[in-house]
Short mmCIF file of C-alpha atoms in Angstrom, two decimals:
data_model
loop_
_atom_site.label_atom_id
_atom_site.label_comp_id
_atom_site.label_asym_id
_atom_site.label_seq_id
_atom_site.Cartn_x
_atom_site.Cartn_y
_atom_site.Cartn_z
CA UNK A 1 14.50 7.73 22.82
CA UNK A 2 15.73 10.63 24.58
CA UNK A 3 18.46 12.44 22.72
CA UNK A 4 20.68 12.39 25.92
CA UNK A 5 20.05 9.08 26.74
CA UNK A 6 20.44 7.40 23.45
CA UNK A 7 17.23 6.49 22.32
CA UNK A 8 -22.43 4.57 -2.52
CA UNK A 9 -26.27 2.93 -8.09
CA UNK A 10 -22.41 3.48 -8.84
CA UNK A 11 -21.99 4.72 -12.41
CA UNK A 12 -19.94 3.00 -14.75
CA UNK A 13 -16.31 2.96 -13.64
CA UNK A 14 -15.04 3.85 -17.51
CA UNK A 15 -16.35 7.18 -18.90
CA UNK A 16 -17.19 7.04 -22.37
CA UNK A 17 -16.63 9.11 -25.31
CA UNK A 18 -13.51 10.42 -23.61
CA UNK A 19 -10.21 11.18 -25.42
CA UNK A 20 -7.32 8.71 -24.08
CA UNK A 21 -5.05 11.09 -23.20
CA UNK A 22 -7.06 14.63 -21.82
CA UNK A 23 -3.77 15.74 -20.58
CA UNK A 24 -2.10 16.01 -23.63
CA UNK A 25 -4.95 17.56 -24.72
CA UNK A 26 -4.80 20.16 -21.84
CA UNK A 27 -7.15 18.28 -19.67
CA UNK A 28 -10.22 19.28 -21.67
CA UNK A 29 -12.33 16.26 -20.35
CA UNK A 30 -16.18 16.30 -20.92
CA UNK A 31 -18.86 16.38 -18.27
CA UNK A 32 -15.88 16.69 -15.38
CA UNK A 33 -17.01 20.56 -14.68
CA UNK A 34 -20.21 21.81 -13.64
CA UNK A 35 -22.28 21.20 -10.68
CA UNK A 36 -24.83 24.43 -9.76
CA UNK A 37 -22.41 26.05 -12.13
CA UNK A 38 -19.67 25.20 -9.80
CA UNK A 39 -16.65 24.21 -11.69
CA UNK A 40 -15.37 20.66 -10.17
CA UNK A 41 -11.84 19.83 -11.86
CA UNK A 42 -10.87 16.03 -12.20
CA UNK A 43 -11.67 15.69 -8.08
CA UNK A 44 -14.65 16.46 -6.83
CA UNK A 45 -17.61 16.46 -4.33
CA UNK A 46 -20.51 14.85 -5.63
CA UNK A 47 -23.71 16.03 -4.27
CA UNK A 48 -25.09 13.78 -1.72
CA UNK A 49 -28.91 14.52 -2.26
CA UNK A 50 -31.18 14.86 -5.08
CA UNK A 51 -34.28 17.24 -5.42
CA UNK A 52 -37.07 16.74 -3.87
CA UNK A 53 -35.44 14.35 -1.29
CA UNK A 54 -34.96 15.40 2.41
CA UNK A 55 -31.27 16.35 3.24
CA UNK A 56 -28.58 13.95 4.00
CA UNK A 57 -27.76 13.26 7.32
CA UNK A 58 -25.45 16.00 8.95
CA UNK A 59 -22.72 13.36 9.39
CA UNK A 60 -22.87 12.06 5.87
CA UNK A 61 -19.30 12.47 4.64
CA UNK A 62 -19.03 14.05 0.99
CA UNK A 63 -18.20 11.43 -1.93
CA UNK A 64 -14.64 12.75 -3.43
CA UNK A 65 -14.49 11.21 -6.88
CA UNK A 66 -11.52 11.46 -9.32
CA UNK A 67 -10.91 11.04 -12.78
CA UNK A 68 -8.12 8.50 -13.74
CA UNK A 69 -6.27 7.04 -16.71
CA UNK A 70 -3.37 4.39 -17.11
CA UNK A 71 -0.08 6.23 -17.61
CA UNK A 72 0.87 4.53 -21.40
CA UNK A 73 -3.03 5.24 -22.56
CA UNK A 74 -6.64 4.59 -21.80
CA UNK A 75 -10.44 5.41 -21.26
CA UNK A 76 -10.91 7.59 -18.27
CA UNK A 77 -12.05 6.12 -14.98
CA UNK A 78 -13.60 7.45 -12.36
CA UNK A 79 -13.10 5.59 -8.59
CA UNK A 80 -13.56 6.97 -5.88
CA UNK A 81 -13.61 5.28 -1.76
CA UNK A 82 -10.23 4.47 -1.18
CA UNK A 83 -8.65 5.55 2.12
CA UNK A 84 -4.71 4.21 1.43
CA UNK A 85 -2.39 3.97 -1.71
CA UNK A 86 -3.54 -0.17 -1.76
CA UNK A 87 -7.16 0.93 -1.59
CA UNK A 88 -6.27 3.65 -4.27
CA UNK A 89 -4.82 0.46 -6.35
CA UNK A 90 -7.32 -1.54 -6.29
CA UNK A 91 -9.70 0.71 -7.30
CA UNK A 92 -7.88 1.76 -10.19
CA UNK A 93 -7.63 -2.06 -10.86
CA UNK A 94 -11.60 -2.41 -10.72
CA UNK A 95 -11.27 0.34 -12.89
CA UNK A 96 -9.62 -1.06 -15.74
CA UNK A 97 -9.80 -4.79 -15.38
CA UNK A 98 -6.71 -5.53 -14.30
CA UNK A 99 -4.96 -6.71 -10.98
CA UNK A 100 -3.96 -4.63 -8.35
CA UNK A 101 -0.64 -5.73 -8.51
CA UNK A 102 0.08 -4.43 -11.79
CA UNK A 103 0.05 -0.77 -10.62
CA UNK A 104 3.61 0.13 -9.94
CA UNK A 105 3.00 4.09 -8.95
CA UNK A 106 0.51 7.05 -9.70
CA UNK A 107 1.71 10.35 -10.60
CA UNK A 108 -0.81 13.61 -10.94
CA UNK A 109 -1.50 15.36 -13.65
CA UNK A 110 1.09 13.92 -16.20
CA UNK A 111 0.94 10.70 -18.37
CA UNK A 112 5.09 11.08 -17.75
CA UNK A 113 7.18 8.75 -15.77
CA UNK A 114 7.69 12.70 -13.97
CA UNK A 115 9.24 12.31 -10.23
CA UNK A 116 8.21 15.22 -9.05
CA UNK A 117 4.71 14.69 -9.96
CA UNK A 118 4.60 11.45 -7.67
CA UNK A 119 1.42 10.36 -5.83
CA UNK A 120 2.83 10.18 -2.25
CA UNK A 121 0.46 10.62 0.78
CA UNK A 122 -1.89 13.88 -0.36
CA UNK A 123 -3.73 14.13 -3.49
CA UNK A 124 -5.15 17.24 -4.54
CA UNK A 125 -8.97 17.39 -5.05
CA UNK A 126 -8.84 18.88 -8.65
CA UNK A 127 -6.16 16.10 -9.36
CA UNK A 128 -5.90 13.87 -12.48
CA UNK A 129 -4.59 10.40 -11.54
CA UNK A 130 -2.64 8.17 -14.07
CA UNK A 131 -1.65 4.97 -13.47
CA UNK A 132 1.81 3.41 -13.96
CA UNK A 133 1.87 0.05 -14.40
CA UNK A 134 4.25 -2.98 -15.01
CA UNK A 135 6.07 -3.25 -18.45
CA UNK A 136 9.42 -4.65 -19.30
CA UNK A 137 11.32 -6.84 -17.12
CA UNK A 138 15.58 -6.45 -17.24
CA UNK A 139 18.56 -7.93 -15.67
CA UNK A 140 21.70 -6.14 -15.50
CA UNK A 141 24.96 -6.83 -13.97
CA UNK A 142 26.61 -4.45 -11.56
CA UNK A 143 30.02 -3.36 -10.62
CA UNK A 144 30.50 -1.64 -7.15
CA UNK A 145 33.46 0.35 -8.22
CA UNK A 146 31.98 2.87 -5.47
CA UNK A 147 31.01 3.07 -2.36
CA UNK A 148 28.29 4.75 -3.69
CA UNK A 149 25.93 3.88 -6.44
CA UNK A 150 24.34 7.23 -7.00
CA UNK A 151 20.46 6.24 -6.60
CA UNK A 152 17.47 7.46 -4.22
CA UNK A 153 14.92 5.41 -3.71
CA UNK A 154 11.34 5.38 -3.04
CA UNK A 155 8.42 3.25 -2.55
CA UNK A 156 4.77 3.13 -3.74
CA UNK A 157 3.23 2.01 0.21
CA UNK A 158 2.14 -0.93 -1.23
CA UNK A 159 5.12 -3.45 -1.58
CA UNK A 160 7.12 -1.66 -4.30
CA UNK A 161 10.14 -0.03 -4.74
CA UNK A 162 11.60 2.15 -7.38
CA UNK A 163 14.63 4.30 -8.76
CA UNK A 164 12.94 7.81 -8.00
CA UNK A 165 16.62 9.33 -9.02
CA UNK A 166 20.09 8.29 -10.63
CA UNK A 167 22.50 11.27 -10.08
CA UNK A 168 24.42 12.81 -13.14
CA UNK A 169 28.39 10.25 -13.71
CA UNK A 170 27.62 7.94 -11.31
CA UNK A 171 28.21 4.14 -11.83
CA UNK A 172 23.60 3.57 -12.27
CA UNK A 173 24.38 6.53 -14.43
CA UNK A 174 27.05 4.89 -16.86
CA UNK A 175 24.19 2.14 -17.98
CA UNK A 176 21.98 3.07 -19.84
CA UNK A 177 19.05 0.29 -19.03
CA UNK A 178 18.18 1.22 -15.39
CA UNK A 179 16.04 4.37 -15.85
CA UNK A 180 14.21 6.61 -13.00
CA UNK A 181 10.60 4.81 -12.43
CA UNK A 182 12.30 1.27 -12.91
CA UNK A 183 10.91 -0.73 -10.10
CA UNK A 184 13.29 -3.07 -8.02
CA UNK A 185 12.43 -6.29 -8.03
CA UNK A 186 15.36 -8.58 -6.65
CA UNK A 187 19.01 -7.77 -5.92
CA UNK A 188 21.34 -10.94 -6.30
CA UNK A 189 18.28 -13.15 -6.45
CA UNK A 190 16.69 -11.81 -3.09
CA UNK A 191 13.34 -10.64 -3.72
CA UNK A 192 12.30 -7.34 -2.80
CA UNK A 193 8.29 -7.46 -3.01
CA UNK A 194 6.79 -5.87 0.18
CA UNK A 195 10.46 -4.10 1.35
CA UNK A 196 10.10 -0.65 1.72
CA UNK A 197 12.37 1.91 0.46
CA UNK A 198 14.84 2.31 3.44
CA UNK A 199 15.64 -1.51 3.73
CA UNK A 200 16.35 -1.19 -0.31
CA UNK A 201 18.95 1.54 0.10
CA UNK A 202 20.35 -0.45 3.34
CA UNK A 203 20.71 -3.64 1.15
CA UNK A 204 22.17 -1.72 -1.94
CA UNK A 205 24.46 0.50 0.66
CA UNK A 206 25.93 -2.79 2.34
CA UNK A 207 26.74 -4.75 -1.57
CA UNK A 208 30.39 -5.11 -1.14
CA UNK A 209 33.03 -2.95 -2.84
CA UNK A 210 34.59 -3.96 -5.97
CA UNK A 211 31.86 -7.30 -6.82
CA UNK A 212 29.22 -7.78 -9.48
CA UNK A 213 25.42 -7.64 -8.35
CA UNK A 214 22.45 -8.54 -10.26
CA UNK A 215 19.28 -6.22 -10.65
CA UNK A 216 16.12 -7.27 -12.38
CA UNK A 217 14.33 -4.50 -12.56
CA UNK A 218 10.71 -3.56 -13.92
CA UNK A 219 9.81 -0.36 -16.33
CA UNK A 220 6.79 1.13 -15.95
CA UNK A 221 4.85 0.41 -19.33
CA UNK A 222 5.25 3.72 -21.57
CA UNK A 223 2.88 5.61 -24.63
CA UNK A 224 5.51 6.41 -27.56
CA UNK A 225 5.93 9.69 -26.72
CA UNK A 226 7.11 9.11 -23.28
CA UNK A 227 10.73 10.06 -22.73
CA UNK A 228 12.70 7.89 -20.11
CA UNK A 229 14.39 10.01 -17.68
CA UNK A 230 17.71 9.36 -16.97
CA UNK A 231 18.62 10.95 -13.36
CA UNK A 232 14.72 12.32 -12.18
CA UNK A 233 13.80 15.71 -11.40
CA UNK A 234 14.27 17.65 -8.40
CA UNK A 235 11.98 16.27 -5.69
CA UNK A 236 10.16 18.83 -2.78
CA UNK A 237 10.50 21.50 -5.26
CA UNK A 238 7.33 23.06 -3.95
CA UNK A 239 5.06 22.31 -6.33
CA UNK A 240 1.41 22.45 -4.55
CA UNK A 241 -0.89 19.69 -5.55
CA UNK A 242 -4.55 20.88 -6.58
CA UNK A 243 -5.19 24.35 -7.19
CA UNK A 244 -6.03 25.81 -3.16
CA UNK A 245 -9.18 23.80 -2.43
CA UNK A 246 -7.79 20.76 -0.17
CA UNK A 247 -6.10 17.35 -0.46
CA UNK A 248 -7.03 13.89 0.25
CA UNK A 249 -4.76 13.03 2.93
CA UNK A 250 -4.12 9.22 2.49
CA UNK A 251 -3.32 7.13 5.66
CA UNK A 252 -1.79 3.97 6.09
CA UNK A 253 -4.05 3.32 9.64
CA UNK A 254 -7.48 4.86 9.74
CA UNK A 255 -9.70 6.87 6.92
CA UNK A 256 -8.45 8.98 4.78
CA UNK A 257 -8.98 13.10 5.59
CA UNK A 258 -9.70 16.02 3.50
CA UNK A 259 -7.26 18.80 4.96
CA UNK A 260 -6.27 22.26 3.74
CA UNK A 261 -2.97 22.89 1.59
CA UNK A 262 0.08 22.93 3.65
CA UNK A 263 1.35 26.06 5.28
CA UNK A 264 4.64 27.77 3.63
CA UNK A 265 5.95 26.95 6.39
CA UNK A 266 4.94 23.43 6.28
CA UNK A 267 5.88 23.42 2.80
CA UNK A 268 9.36 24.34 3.06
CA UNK A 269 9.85 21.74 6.17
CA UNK A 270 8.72 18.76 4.47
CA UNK A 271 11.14 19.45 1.57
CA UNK A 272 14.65 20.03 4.08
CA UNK A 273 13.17 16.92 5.66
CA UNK A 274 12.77 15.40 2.65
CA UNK A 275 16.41 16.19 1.43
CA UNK A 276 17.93 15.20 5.16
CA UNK A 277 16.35 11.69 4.46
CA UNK A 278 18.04 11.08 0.92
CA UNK A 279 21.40 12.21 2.01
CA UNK A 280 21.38 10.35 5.12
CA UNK A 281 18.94 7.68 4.16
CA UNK A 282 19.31 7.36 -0.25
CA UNK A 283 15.26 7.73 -0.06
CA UNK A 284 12.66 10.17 -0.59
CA UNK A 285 9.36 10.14 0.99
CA UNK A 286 7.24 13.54 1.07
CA UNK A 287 4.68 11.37 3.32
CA UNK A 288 7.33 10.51 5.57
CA UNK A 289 8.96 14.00 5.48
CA UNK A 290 5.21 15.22 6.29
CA UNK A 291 4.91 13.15 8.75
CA UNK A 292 7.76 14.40 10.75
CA UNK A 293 6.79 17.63 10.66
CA UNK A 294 3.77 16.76 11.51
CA UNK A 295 5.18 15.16 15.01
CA UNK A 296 8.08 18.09 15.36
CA UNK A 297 5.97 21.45 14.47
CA UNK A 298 4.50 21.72 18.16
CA UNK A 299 7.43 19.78 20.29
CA UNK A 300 9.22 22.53 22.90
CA UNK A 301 13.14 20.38 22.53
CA UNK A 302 14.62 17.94 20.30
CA UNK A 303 14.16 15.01 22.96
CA UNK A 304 10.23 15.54 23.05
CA UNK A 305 10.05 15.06 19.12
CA UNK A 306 12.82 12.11 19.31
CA UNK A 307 10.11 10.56 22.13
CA UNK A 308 7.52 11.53 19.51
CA UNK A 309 9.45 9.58 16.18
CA UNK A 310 10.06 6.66 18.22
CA UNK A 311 6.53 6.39 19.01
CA UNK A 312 5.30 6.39 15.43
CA UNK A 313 7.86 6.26 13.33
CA UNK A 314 10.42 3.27 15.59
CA UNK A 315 10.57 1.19 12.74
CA UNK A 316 12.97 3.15 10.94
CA UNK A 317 15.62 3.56 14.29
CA UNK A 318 16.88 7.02 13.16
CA UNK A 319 20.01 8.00 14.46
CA UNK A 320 20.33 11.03 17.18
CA UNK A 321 22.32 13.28 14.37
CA UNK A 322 19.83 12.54 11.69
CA UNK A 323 17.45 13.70 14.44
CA UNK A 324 18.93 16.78 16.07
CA UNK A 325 19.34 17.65 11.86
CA UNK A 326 15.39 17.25 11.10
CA UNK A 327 14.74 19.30 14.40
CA UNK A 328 17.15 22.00 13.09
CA UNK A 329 15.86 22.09 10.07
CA UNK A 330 12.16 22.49 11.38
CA UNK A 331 12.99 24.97 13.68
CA UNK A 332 14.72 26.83 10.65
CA UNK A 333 11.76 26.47 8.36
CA UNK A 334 9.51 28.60 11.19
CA UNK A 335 11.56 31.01 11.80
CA UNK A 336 12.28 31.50 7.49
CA UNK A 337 15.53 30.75 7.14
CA UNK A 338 16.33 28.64 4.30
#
């Protein structure tokens, strides 16, 4: 689309003797720290050899294991092997005994239904991982007094998607049920499993003016002394995940990578990029937002990175202004300006 031309014996998966909730507790978690008086965190390399063995093959990748709980309370797990947010799921499932399915998102290092804490496409090596998973189901009736219904949405890769924000007198904002984290099921009977976030906020976008529509929506499940958030936190506020040794990079196509934090540079791309796609878009995806930057960083003109998005990204069909916009805002991220 040319601008100008228009386009490995595995221990038990439950850790006993445990407290439920270590990060109310500041994290404190037995036996997590320590290896040749290396301190680990909650993600962490397990030694690949044992003494008195030869070495492992040079090739042998390192097993990253983290330390996980369900969001409303629970033993910790450990799981580790998963390459992709359904992977991840499943895993955490194994964990705990229950399907898959039931996993509606992951946030890191906070029990909270906490937006800006979302699991998107990188988790950190030192971080904790609590699961979200289905509780209440609700129905609500809708008037489109507005063009717009003041909510960004987002999606958890694997089939779901949820309010990730409700902005502050608008008409999601007037009632009081539909809460931040509250998964979309169906709108006017129309299923949403296995939509992602973009054709949600198309669909809700194109609802005609002045008519009722029907949500049923599901909460994520909560421990009593969560606090439902009414209009979400600032997303892309910068907030690193671990503490400077790494991610996991997680990929929908091929094995997942351990890479270093993002630049500042990178940092502050991802989060314009981030903001271009909910104001143009109603979504937020970091993973996409990285993933743009990703393409755009080492492109000479805006028609090389639109050749670029179309090539990976087609699916989505962005428009040439929400384009030339990105590649501004890249460019303006390198060179500092905010």
């Amino acid at each position: 689309m040319p601008l100008g031309l228009g386009r490995r014996k595995k221990p038990s998966p439950l850790v006993e003797n445990e407290e439920a909730e270590p990060v109310r507790a500041g994290l404190n978690v037995a036996g997590l720290d320590g290896l040749d008086g290396v301190g680990l965190g909650h993600g962490h390399v397990e030694a690949a050899g044992q003494e008195g063995l030869p070495p492992p093959p040079t090739g042998l990748r390192p097993r990253l294991i983290f330390h996980t709980q369900l969001a409303h309370g629970s033993p910790t797990g450990r799981i580790e092997g998963f390459s992709n947010v359904r992977e991840l799921y499943g895993k955490i499932g194994e964990a705990f005994g229950i399907p898959p399915a039931e996993v509606m998102f992951c946030t890191l290092n906070t029990h909270k239904v906490d937006m800006d804490k979302l699991l998107g496409g990188q988790i950190g090596l030192e971080d904790f991982i609590f699961a979200h998973v289905k509780g209440q189901r609700k129905e609500v009736e809708v008037f489109k007094g507005e063009d717009a219904l003041g909510l960004t949405i987002t999606d958890n890769g694997a089939g779901y998607a949820f309010i990730k924000r409700i902005r502050e007198g608008s008409i999601i904002h007037q009632i009081q049920v539909v809460n931040v984290g509250d998964m979309i099921e169906s709108i006017n009977g129309h299923v949403l499993i296995g939509c992602r976030h973009y054709e949600v906020a198309k669909m809700l976008k194109e609802l005609p003016k002045g008519k009722n529509f029907y949500l049923k929506l599901v909460e994520p499940l909560k421990a009593f002394d969560m606090i439902s958030q009414r209009s979400g936190g600032r997303s892309g506020s910068g907030a690193q995940l671990g503490t400077g040794r790494g991610t996991l990079r997680l990929r929908s196509k091929g094995p997942a990578t351990v890479e270093e934090l993002p630049s500042a540079f990178e940092e502050k791309a991802i989060e314009k990029v981030d903001d271009l796609l909910e104001n143009y878009m109603g979504i937020r995806d970091s993973e996409l937002a990285a993933t743009m930057v990703e393409l755009g960083k080492d492109k000479k003109n805006p028609d090389e990175f639109a050749e670029a998005l179309d090539e990976t990204l087609g699916d989505f069909a962005f428009p040439d202004e929400f384009v030339f916009d990105v590649w501004g805002a890249i460019g303006d991220a390198k060179v500092g300006r905010v």
